[in-house]
Amino acid sequence: CASAPKNHLQETMSGYKLYYLDARGRAEIIRLSFVAANMEYEDIRFTREEWVKEKESGRPPLGQVPFLVTPDGKVLGQSQAIMKYVCRIGGLSPTDSFDEAIADMIVGGVEDFFQALIKVFIEKEEAKKTELMKEFLEETLANRLPKYENILKANNEGKGFFVGDKLTYADIIFFDLMNFLEKGEPTAPKALEKFPLLAAHHKRVLDVPEIKKWNHLQETMSGYKLYYFDVRGRAEIVRLSFVAANMEYEDIRFTREEWVKEKECEPPLGQAPFLVTPDGKVLGQSQAIMKYVCRIGGLSPTDSFDEAIADMIVGGVEDFFQALIKAHMEKEEAKKTELMKEFFEETLANRLPRYENILKANNEGKGFFVGDKLTYADIIFFDLMNLLEKGEPTAPKALEKFPLLAAHHKRVLDVPGIKKWVETRPKTEH
């Protein structure tokens, strides 16, 4: 079968992995560059304990974070070097040599600002810290910002970007500094109140569709509340989606008695799980919630047919669940045993080869069910197999005769957020 050839940019637009701590910090200019260039990447965030282990591995080139792993396994350190690399391959670098030099000058100037800020933040004495921050805002910034206003004005009368006629890393890093002073909020920086061109520039960068969407995602990545019982059950695919997308949420588990009261508040369909969003909207049905979380968390297929295949897998897994529910609800032990035997020896045995073939049809079975990244199709299939292992992070016995599905299970389990969750989540019967 013939298919349209991928250009170089399409080939390099997936498979990047950015490693940093769970903070904006030094990695944010890279994240902004990725989203501005509309390039896919995996945003992997360590805990302090995980970083200690990673550092000992020797993988980070200079023993620091952030660091980037490219699709072909190359590793790059230093935030500004990574930012420039991403912008270079993503089409956000200056094309003129002198413009590039001006952009680099701005990067150097912003680094001077950051060094002054670091000096403030590492100061332990509160009175001294306050004094240093006052000096930064009233002297360092106040004296230097006019220079940046002039640089901006010299290019297209300040109506565009620092250099050339498009967004570059110079705009991204300056925006990040101002956004940092606003604690990451998408508000007009107070520091720019006396500098109309820089203030307009800040809004211009913020209004870049991908950056605006990223800022909105950052706002919505906390404040979600998931309600369910104290079991894995129907809510686990939602929890796995949250942790895989590295999104914060509150995992609220009620008792049966509490559920009776909660039900009186009328969840959408009178069932659990249900999700309450930061703006108070309520959503029911586990699969609908899972897909919603994956959609805003970047774990949905981007191609329409891939999405249809993913939905087909979700439907197929639901059929498996219904067969399991039938077995578990059977009160007669002999009949229950018979139904479980039928499930493993007939239902699973006859259908798993189909899933092996679906997986094999995408990248020879070396990745995920669709596309080149984890999606809800992988999450729900993983959850089914993990349920058969009673939630333990073990290789599913049901997949012993299916090497591609077994490797896929391990691949999903090795997603950092999922791995940590499976190892630390509450131990429940089902």
Short mmCIF file of C-alpha atoms in Angstrom, two decimals:
data_model
loop_
_atom_site.label_atom_id
_atom_site.label_comp_id
_atom_site.label_asym_id
_atom_site.label_seq_id
_atom_site.Cartn_x
_atom_site.Cartn_y
_atom_site.Cartn_z
CA CYS A 1 0.00 0.00 0.00
CA ALA A 2 1.39 3.39 -0.96
CA SER A 3 1.40 6.25 1.52
CA ALA A 4 2.46 9.87 1.33
CA PRO A 5 6.11 10.30 2.37
CA LYS A 6 6.79 12.20 5.58
CA ASN A 7 8.94 15.29 5.35
CA HIS A 8 11.87 15.73 7.75
CA LEU A 9 9.93 18.01 10.11
CA GLN A 10 7.09 15.47 10.40
CA GLU A 11 9.58 12.73 11.23
CA THR A 12 11.20 14.82 13.96
CA MET A 13 7.99 16.19 15.43
CA SER A 14 7.42 13.22 17.73
CA GLY A 15 9.49 11.14 20.10
CA TYR A 16 11.18 13.96 22.04
CA LYS A 17 11.41 13.55 25.80
CA LEU A 18 12.05 16.52 28.07
CA TYR A 19 13.17 15.73 31.62
CA TYR A 20 12.86 18.18 34.49
CA LEU A 21 11.40 18.60 37.96
CA ASP A 22 7.68 19.30 38.47
CA ALA A 23 8.05 23.06 38.12
CA ARG A 24 8.19 25.69 35.38
CA GLY A 25 11.74 26.75 36.23
CA ARG A 26 14.48 26.34 33.67
CA ALA A 27 12.42 23.99 31.50
CA GLU A 28 9.57 26.38 30.74
CA ILE A 29 11.32 28.13 27.84
CA ILE A 30 11.67 24.68 26.23
CA ARG A 31 8.04 23.73 26.82
CA LEU A 32 6.97 27.09 25.36
CA SER A 33 9.20 26.47 22.33
CA PHE A 34 7.72 23.02 21.74
CA VAL A 35 4.14 24.27 21.95
CA ALA A 36 4.82 27.41 19.88
CA ALA A 37 6.37 25.22 17.17
CA ASN A 38 3.39 22.83 17.48
CA MET A 39 5.75 19.92 18.08
CA GLU A 40 4.83 16.87 20.14
CA TYR A 41 7.02 15.93 23.08
CA GLU A 42 6.81 14.05 26.35
CA ASP A 43 6.98 16.31 29.42
CA ILE A 44 8.57 14.04 32.04
CA ARG A 45 8.74 15.53 35.53
CA PHE A 46 10.86 13.98 38.29
CA THR A 47 10.37 14.05 42.01
CA ARG A 48 13.53 15.08 43.91
CA GLU A 49 14.10 11.42 44.82
CA GLU A 50 13.75 10.27 41.20
CA TRP A 51 16.17 12.98 40.09
CA VAL A 52 18.86 11.71 42.48
CA LYS A 53 18.63 8.27 40.85
CA GLU A 54 18.58 9.73 37.34
CA LYS A 55 21.64 11.86 38.09
CA GLU A 56 23.52 8.77 39.25
CA SER A 57 22.73 7.05 35.94
CA GLY A 58 25.11 9.43 34.16
CA ARG A 59 22.60 10.11 31.38
CA PRO A 60 22.28 13.92 31.81
CA PRO A 61 25.25 15.30 29.80
CA LEU A 62 26.32 17.89 32.39
CA GLY A 63 24.69 16.23 35.39
CA GLN A 64 21.88 18.80 35.37
CA VAL A 65 18.24 19.20 34.45
CA PRO A 66 16.58 19.96 32.17
CA PHE A 67 17.83 17.59 29.52
CA LEU A 68 16.31 16.43 26.25
CA VAL A 69 16.39 12.99 24.64
CA THR A 70 15.81 13.08 20.88
CA PRO A 71 13.93 10.39 18.91
CA ASP A 72 17.25 8.82 17.88
CA GLY A 73 18.54 8.68 21.46
CA LYS A 74 20.83 11.71 21.50
CA VAL A 75 20.91 13.66 24.76
CA LEU A 76 21.22 17.43 25.12
CA GLY A 77 21.55 19.54 28.26
CA GLN A 78 21.35 23.26 29.18
CA SER A 79 17.96 24.92 28.89
CA GLN A 80 18.97 27.65 26.44
CA ALA A 81 20.78 25.21 24.14
CA ILE A 82 17.70 22.97 24.13
CA MET A 83 15.38 25.93 23.53
CA LYS A 84 17.43 27.08 20.54
CA TYR A 85 17.60 23.53 19.16
CA VAL A 86 13.82 23.09 19.39
CA CYS A 87 13.26 26.51 17.79
CA ARG A 88 15.76 25.69 15.05
CA ILE A 89 14.00 22.49 13.97
CA GLY A 90 10.57 23.98 14.67
CA GLY A 91 11.04 27.02 12.43
CA LEU A 92 11.30 29.60 15.22
CA SER A 93 14.91 30.70 14.75
CA PRO A 94 16.00 33.95 13.08
CA THR A 95 16.95 33.41 9.45
CA ASP A 96 19.33 36.37 9.25
CA SER A 97 22.76 36.11 10.91
CA PHE A 98 22.64 39.55 12.53
CA ASP A 99 19.06 38.96 13.70
CA GLU A 100 20.29 35.75 15.29
CA ALA A 101 23.05 37.70 17.04
CA ILE A 102 20.48 40.19 18.39
CA ALA A 103 18.30 37.29 19.57
CA ASP A 104 21.31 35.76 21.33
CA MET A 105 22.05 39.14 22.92
CA ILE A 106 18.51 39.17 24.35
CA VAL A 107 18.94 35.62 25.65
CA GLY A 108 22.14 36.70 27.41
CA GLY A 109 20.44 39.77 28.87
CA VAL A 110 17.52 37.73 30.19
CA GLU A 111 19.98 35.30 31.77
CA ASP A 112 21.49 38.26 33.65
CA PHE A 113 18.02 39.04 34.99
CA PHE A 114 17.55 35.43 36.08
CA GLN A 115 20.92 35.37 37.84
CA ALA A 116 19.89 38.45 39.82
CA LEU A 117 16.61 36.72 40.73
CA ILE A 118 18.40 33.54 41.79
CA LYS A 119 20.52 35.65 44.14
CA VAL A 120 17.27 36.88 45.70
CA PHE A 121 15.69 33.45 46.08
CA ILE A 122 18.69 31.74 47.66
CA GLU A 123 19.02 34.49 50.29
CA LYS A 124 17.91 32.97 53.62
CA GLU A 125 17.63 36.16 55.65
CA GLU A 126 14.16 37.62 55.03
CA ALA A 127 15.16 41.28 55.48
CA LYS A 128 18.03 40.88 53.03
CA LYS A 129 15.78 38.99 50.58
CA THR A 130 13.26 41.85 50.63
CA GLU A 131 16.05 44.36 50.05
CA LEU A 132 17.45 42.39 47.10
CA MET A 133 14.01 42.02 45.49
CA LYS A 134 13.40 45.76 45.85
CA GLU A 135 16.76 46.42 44.23
CA PHE A 136 15.92 44.05 41.37
CA LEU A 137 12.55 45.64 40.60
CA GLU A 138 13.42 49.30 41.22
CA GLU A 139 16.96 49.37 39.85
CA THR A 140 17.94 46.39 37.71
CA LEU A 141 14.65 46.09 35.82
CA ALA A 142 13.85 49.81 35.82
CA ASN A 143 17.25 50.70 34.35
CA ARG A 144 17.42 47.95 31.72
CA LEU A 145 13.87 47.61 30.41
CA PRO A 146 14.11 50.87 28.39
CA LYS A 147 16.93 49.22 26.42
CA TYR A 148 14.66 46.29 25.51
CA GLU A 149 11.86 48.69 24.56
CA ASN A 150 14.31 50.38 22.17
CA ILE A 151 15.45 47.07 20.65
CA LEU A 152 11.82 46.12 20.04
CA LYS A 153 11.02 49.56 18.59
CA ALA A 154 13.93 49.28 16.14
CA ASN A 155 12.21 46.32 14.44
CA ASN A 156 8.98 47.18 12.61
CA GLU A 157 8.37 50.12 15.00
CA GLY A 158 7.83 47.68 17.85
CA LYS A 159 4.63 46.29 16.35
CA GLY A 160 5.91 42.75 15.98
CA PHE A 161 8.72 40.77 17.54
CA PHE A 162 12.28 41.46 18.64
CA VAL A 163 13.81 40.37 15.32
CA GLY A 164 12.46 39.55 11.88
CA ASP A 165 8.76 39.16 11.23
CA LYS A 166 7.95 36.07 13.30
CA LEU A 167 8.17 34.71 16.82
CA THR A 168 11.65 33.49 17.80
CA TYR A 169 13.36 32.21 20.92
CA ALA A 170 14.21 35.83 21.83
CA ASP A 171 10.51 36.57 22.27
CA ILE A 172 9.89 33.29 24.10
CA ILE A 173 12.62 33.77 26.70
CA PHE A 174 11.69 37.41 27.37
CA PHE A 175 8.02 36.42 27.70
CA ASP A 176 8.97 33.64 30.12
CA LEU A 177 10.88 36.08 32.35
CA MET A 178 7.92 38.46 32.56
CA ASN A 179 5.50 35.57 33.07
CA PHE A 180 7.75 34.27 35.85
CA LEU A 181 7.43 37.63 37.64
CA GLU A 182 3.64 37.15 37.42
CA LYS A 183 4.01 33.66 38.98
CA GLY A 184 2.98 32.02 35.73
CA GLU A 185 -0.37 33.81 35.52
CA PRO A 186 -1.54 35.08 32.10
CA THR A 187 -1.77 38.64 33.40
CA ALA A 188 -0.25 41.87 32.11
CA PRO A 189 3.15 42.18 33.86
CA LYS A 190 3.26 45.06 36.35
CA ALA A 191 6.94 45.54 35.47
CA LEU A 192 5.91 46.59 31.94
CA GLU A 193 3.31 49.22 32.92
CA LYS A 194 5.63 52.05 31.83
CA PHE A 195 6.72 50.26 28.64
CA PRO A 196 3.75 50.12 26.22
CA LEU A 197 5.62 48.39 23.40
CA LEU A 198 6.95 45.63 25.67
CA ALA A 199 3.50 45.24 27.27
CA ALA A 200 1.91 44.86 23.83
CA HIS A 201 4.68 42.44 22.85
CA HIS A 202 3.94 40.32 25.93
CA LYS A 203 0.27 40.09 24.96
CA ARG A 204 1.25 39.33 21.36
CA VAL A 205 3.33 36.33 22.47
CA LEU A 206 0.63 35.21 24.90
CA ASP A 207 -1.90 35.36 22.05
CA VAL A 208 0.08 32.93 19.88
CA PRO A 209 -2.62 30.20 19.71
CA GLU A 210 -0.41 27.34 20.89
CA ILE A 211 1.06 29.38 23.77
CA LYS A 212 -2.39 30.58 24.78
CA LYS A 213 -3.62 26.97 24.78
CA TRP A 214 -0.58 25.88 26.84
CA ASN A 215 -1.24 28.57 29.43
CA HIS A 216 -4.88 27.51 29.61
CA LEU A 217 -3.81 23.88 30.05
CA GLN A 218 -1.45 24.90 32.85
CA GLU A 219 -4.37 26.65 34.56
CA THR A 220 -6.63 23.60 34.20
CA MET A 221 -4.02 21.02 35.19
CA SER A 222 -5.05 21.41 38.79
CA GLY A 223 -8.42 21.71 40.47
CA TYR A 224 -10.05 18.58 39.06
CA LYS A 225 -11.94 16.37 41.50
CA LEU A 226 -12.62 12.72 40.72
CA TYR A 227 -15.26 11.00 42.85
CA TYR A 228 -15.49 7.22 43.24
CA PHE A 229 -15.34 4.41 45.78
CA ASP A 230 -12.12 3.24 47.47
CA VAL A 231 -11.38 0.68 44.75
CA ARG A 232 -9.72 0.74 41.33
CA GLY A 233 -12.85 -0.32 39.46
CA ARG A 234 -14.35 1.95 36.82
CA ALA A 235 -12.37 4.99 37.94
CA GLU A 236 -8.92 3.52 37.37
CA ILE A 237 -8.76 4.37 33.66
CA VAL A 238 -9.40 7.99 34.66
CA ARG A 239 -6.71 7.96 37.37
CA LEU A 240 -4.25 6.38 34.92
CA SER A 241 -5.07 9.09 32.36
CA PHE A 242 -4.46 11.87 34.87
CA VAL A 243 -1.07 10.49 35.96
CA ALA A 244 0.02 9.67 32.39
CA ALA A 245 -0.79 13.25 31.35
CA ASN A 246 1.00 14.56 34.46
CA MET A 247 -2.13 16.46 35.51
CA GLU A 248 -2.99 17.21 39.11
CA TYR A 249 -6.35 16.08 40.45
CA GLU A 250 -8.02 15.23 43.74
CA ASP A 251 -8.79 11.52 44.11
CA ILE A 252 -11.88 11.58 46.35
CA ARG A 253 -12.99 8.15 47.58
CA PHE A 254 -16.26 7.77 49.45
CA THR A 255 -17.75 4.92 51.47
CA ARG A 256 -21.03 3.31 50.42
CA GLU A 257 -22.78 5.35 53.11
CA GLU A 258 -21.23 8.59 51.82
CA TRP A 259 -22.24 7.66 48.28
CA VAL A 260 -25.91 7.50 49.29
CA LYS A 261 -25.68 11.14 50.39
CA GLU A 262 -23.57 12.12 47.37
CA LYS A 263 -26.08 10.54 45.02
CA GLU A 264 -28.74 12.90 46.36
CA CYS A 265 -26.68 15.78 44.87
CA GLU A 266 -27.51 14.27 41.49
CA PRO A 267 -24.32 13.32 39.62
CA PRO A 268 -25.14 13.59 35.87
CA LEU A 269 -26.38 10.00 35.41
CA GLY A 270 -26.71 9.12 39.08
CA GLN A 271 -23.56 7.01 38.93
CA ALA A 272 -19.91 7.06 40.00
CA PRO A 273 -17.28 7.85 38.91
CA PHE A 274 -17.94 11.46 38.11
CA LEU A 275 -15.58 14.39 37.58
CA VAL A 276 -15.93 18.00 38.71
CA THR A 277 -13.84 20.45 36.64
CA PRO A 278 -12.12 23.57 38.05
CA ASP A 279 -15.00 25.72 36.76
CA GLY A 280 -17.64 23.51 38.40
CA LYS A 281 -18.84 21.47 35.42
CA VAL A 282 -19.71 17.84 36.16
CA LEU A 283 -19.10 14.86 33.88
CA GLY A 284 -20.10 11.22 34.32
CA GLN A 285 -19.29 7.86 32.67
CA SER A 286 -15.75 6.57 33.12
CA GLN A 287 -14.88 6.30 29.43
CA ALA A 288 -16.19 9.79 28.66
CA ILE A 289 -14.12 11.16 31.55
CA MET A 290 -11.03 9.21 30.46
CA LYS A 291 -11.28 10.57 26.91
CA TYR A 292 -11.84 14.12 28.19
CA VAL A 293 -8.76 13.96 30.43
CA CYS A 294 -6.69 12.51 27.59
CA ARG A 295 -7.97 15.18 25.21
CA ILE A 296 -6.89 18.10 27.39
CA GLY A 297 -3.77 16.24 28.53
CA GLY A 298 -2.42 15.58 25.03
CA LEU A 299 -3.09 11.82 25.03
CA SER A 300 -5.75 11.65 22.32
CA PRO A 301 -5.14 10.51 18.74
CA THR A 302 -4.65 13.43 16.37
CA ASP A 303 -5.81 11.59 13.25
CA SER A 304 -9.55 10.93 12.79
CA PHE A 305 -9.13 7.31 11.70
CA ASP A 306 -6.66 6.65 14.51
CA GLU A 307 -9.28 8.02 16.88
CA ALA A 308 -11.84 5.63 15.41
CA ILE A 309 -9.45 2.69 15.93
CA ALA A 310 -8.84 3.83 19.52
CA ASP A 311 -12.61 3.99 20.09
CA MET A 312 -12.94 0.51 18.60
CA ILE A 313 -10.43 -0.77 21.17
CA VAL A 314 -12.33 0.98 23.97
CA GLY A 315 -15.53 -0.76 22.82
CA GLY A 316 -13.77 -4.11 22.62
CA VAL A 317 -12.33 -3.76 26.11
CA GLU A 318 -15.82 -2.88 27.39
CA ASP A 319 -17.04 -6.21 25.98
CA PHE A 320 -14.32 -7.95 28.02
CA PHE A 321 -15.40 -6.04 31.13
CA GLN A 322 -19.03 -7.01 30.66
CA ALA A 323 -18.04 -10.68 30.46
CA LEU A 324 -16.01 -10.29 33.68
CA ILE A 325 -18.87 -8.51 35.44
CA LYS A 326 -21.20 -11.38 34.50
CA ALA A 327 -18.76 -13.84 36.10
CA HIS A 328 -18.22 -11.79 39.26
CA MET A 329 -21.94 -11.22 39.82
CA GLU A 330 -22.72 -14.94 39.62
CA LYS A 331 -23.58 -16.14 43.14
CA GLU A 332 -23.30 -19.87 42.51
CA GLU A 333 -19.60 -20.78 42.90
CA ALA A 334 -19.63 -23.64 40.39
CA LYS A 335 -21.24 -21.41 37.75
CA LYS A 336 -18.83 -18.55 38.59
CA THR A 337 -15.86 -20.89 38.06
CA GLU A 338 -17.34 -22.07 34.78
CA LEU A 339 -17.85 -18.49 33.55
CA MET A 340 -14.28 -17.46 34.48
CA LYS A 341 -12.93 -20.55 32.70
CA GLU A 342 -14.97 -19.60 29.64
CA PHE A 343 -13.66 -16.03 29.83
CA PHE A 344 -9.98 -17.04 29.89
CA GLU A 345 -10.07 -20.08 27.60
CA GLU A 346 -12.55 -18.85 25.02
CA THR A 347 -13.32 -15.12 25.14
CA LEU A 348 -9.74 -13.92 25.78
CA ALA A 349 -8.04 -16.70 23.83
CA ASN A 350 -10.15 -16.06 20.73
CA ARG A 351 -10.01 -12.26 20.77
CA LEU A 352 -6.47 -11.40 21.92
CA PRO A 353 -4.94 -12.40 18.55
CA ARG A 354 -7.06 -9.61 17.01
CA TYR A 355 -5.53 -7.06 19.36
CA GLU A 356 -2.04 -8.39 18.64
CA ASN A 357 -2.72 -7.82 14.93
CA ILE A 358 -4.05 -4.28 15.50
CA LEU A 359 -0.92 -3.45 17.48
CA LYS A 360 1.34 -5.05 14.86
CA ALA A 361 -0.27 -2.97 12.10
CA ASN A 362 1.06 0.21 13.73
CA ASN A 363 4.85 0.57 13.65
CA GLU A 364 5.28 -3.23 13.60
CA GLY A 365 3.89 -3.43 17.13
CA LYS A 366 6.88 -1.62 18.62
CA GLY A 367 4.92 1.32 19.98
CA PHE A 368 1.28 1.93 20.78
CA PHE A 369 -2.07 0.95 19.29
CA VAL A 370 -2.36 4.11 17.18
CA GLY A 371 -0.01 6.92 16.22
CA ASP A 372 3.36 7.33 17.88
CA LYS A 373 2.35 8.15 21.45
CA LEU A 374 0.35 6.80 24.36
CA THR A 375 -3.43 7.29 24.03
CA TYR A 376 -6.52 6.23 25.92
CA ALA A 377 -6.62 3.05 23.81
CA ASP A 378 -3.36 1.91 25.42
CA ILE A 379 -4.50 3.02 28.88
CA ILE A 380 -7.80 1.10 28.85
CA PHE A 381 -6.23 -2.08 27.46
CA PHE A 382 -3.46 -1.86 30.06
CA ASP A 383 -6.04 -1.42 32.81
CA LEU A 384 -7.92 -4.56 31.72
CA MET A 385 -4.76 -6.68 31.78
CA ASN A 386 -3.68 -5.12 35.08
CA LEU A 387 -7.10 -5.95 36.55
CA LEU A 388 -6.51 -9.61 35.68
CA GLU A 389 -3.28 -9.34 37.69
CA LYS A 390 -5.24 -7.83 40.63
CA GLY A 391 -3.51 -4.50 40.16
CA GLU A 392 0.01 -5.85 40.58
CA PRO A 393 2.79 -4.55 38.25
CA THR A 394 3.44 -8.06 36.93
CA ALA A 395 3.52 -9.43 33.39
CA PRO A 396 -0.04 -10.61 32.61
CA LYS A 397 -0.32 -14.39 32.29
CA ALA A 398 -3.04 -13.87 29.70
CA LEU A 399 -0.44 -12.32 27.37
CA GLU A 400 2.18 -15.08 27.59
CA LYS A 401 1.39 -16.24 24.03
CA PHE A 402 1.23 -12.69 22.68
CA PRO A 403 4.75 -11.17 22.72
CA LEU A 404 3.77 -7.84 21.16
CA LEU A 405 0.92 -7.26 23.61
CA ALA A 406 3.16 -8.32 26.51
CA ALA A 407 5.84 -5.82 25.42
CA HIS A 408 3.13 -3.18 24.98
CA HIS A 409 1.92 -3.80 28.54
CA LYS A 410 5.44 -3.22 29.86
CA ARG A 411 5.81 -0.14 27.67
CA VAL A 412 2.68 1.42 29.18
CA LEU A 413 3.72 0.40 32.69
CA ASP A 414 7.08 2.12 32.13
CA VAL A 415 5.44 5.51 31.43
CA PRO A 416 6.84 7.45 34.44
CA GLY A 417 3.51 8.73 35.76
CA ILE A 418 1.84 5.33 35.39
CA LYS A 419 4.78 3.43 36.88
CA LYS A 420 4.84 5.64 39.97
CA TRP A 421 1.05 5.42 40.39
CA VAL A 422 0.86 1.64 40.08
CA GLU A 423 3.66 1.26 42.62
CA THR A 424 2.19 3.67 45.18
CA ARG A 425 -1.60 3.66 44.72
CA PRO A 426 -3.86 2.35 47.50
CA LYS A 427 -4.02 -1.45 47.56
CA THR A 428 -7.60 -2.58 46.97
CA GLU A 429 -9.25 -5.88 46.09
CA HIS A 430 -10.46 -4.71 42.69
#
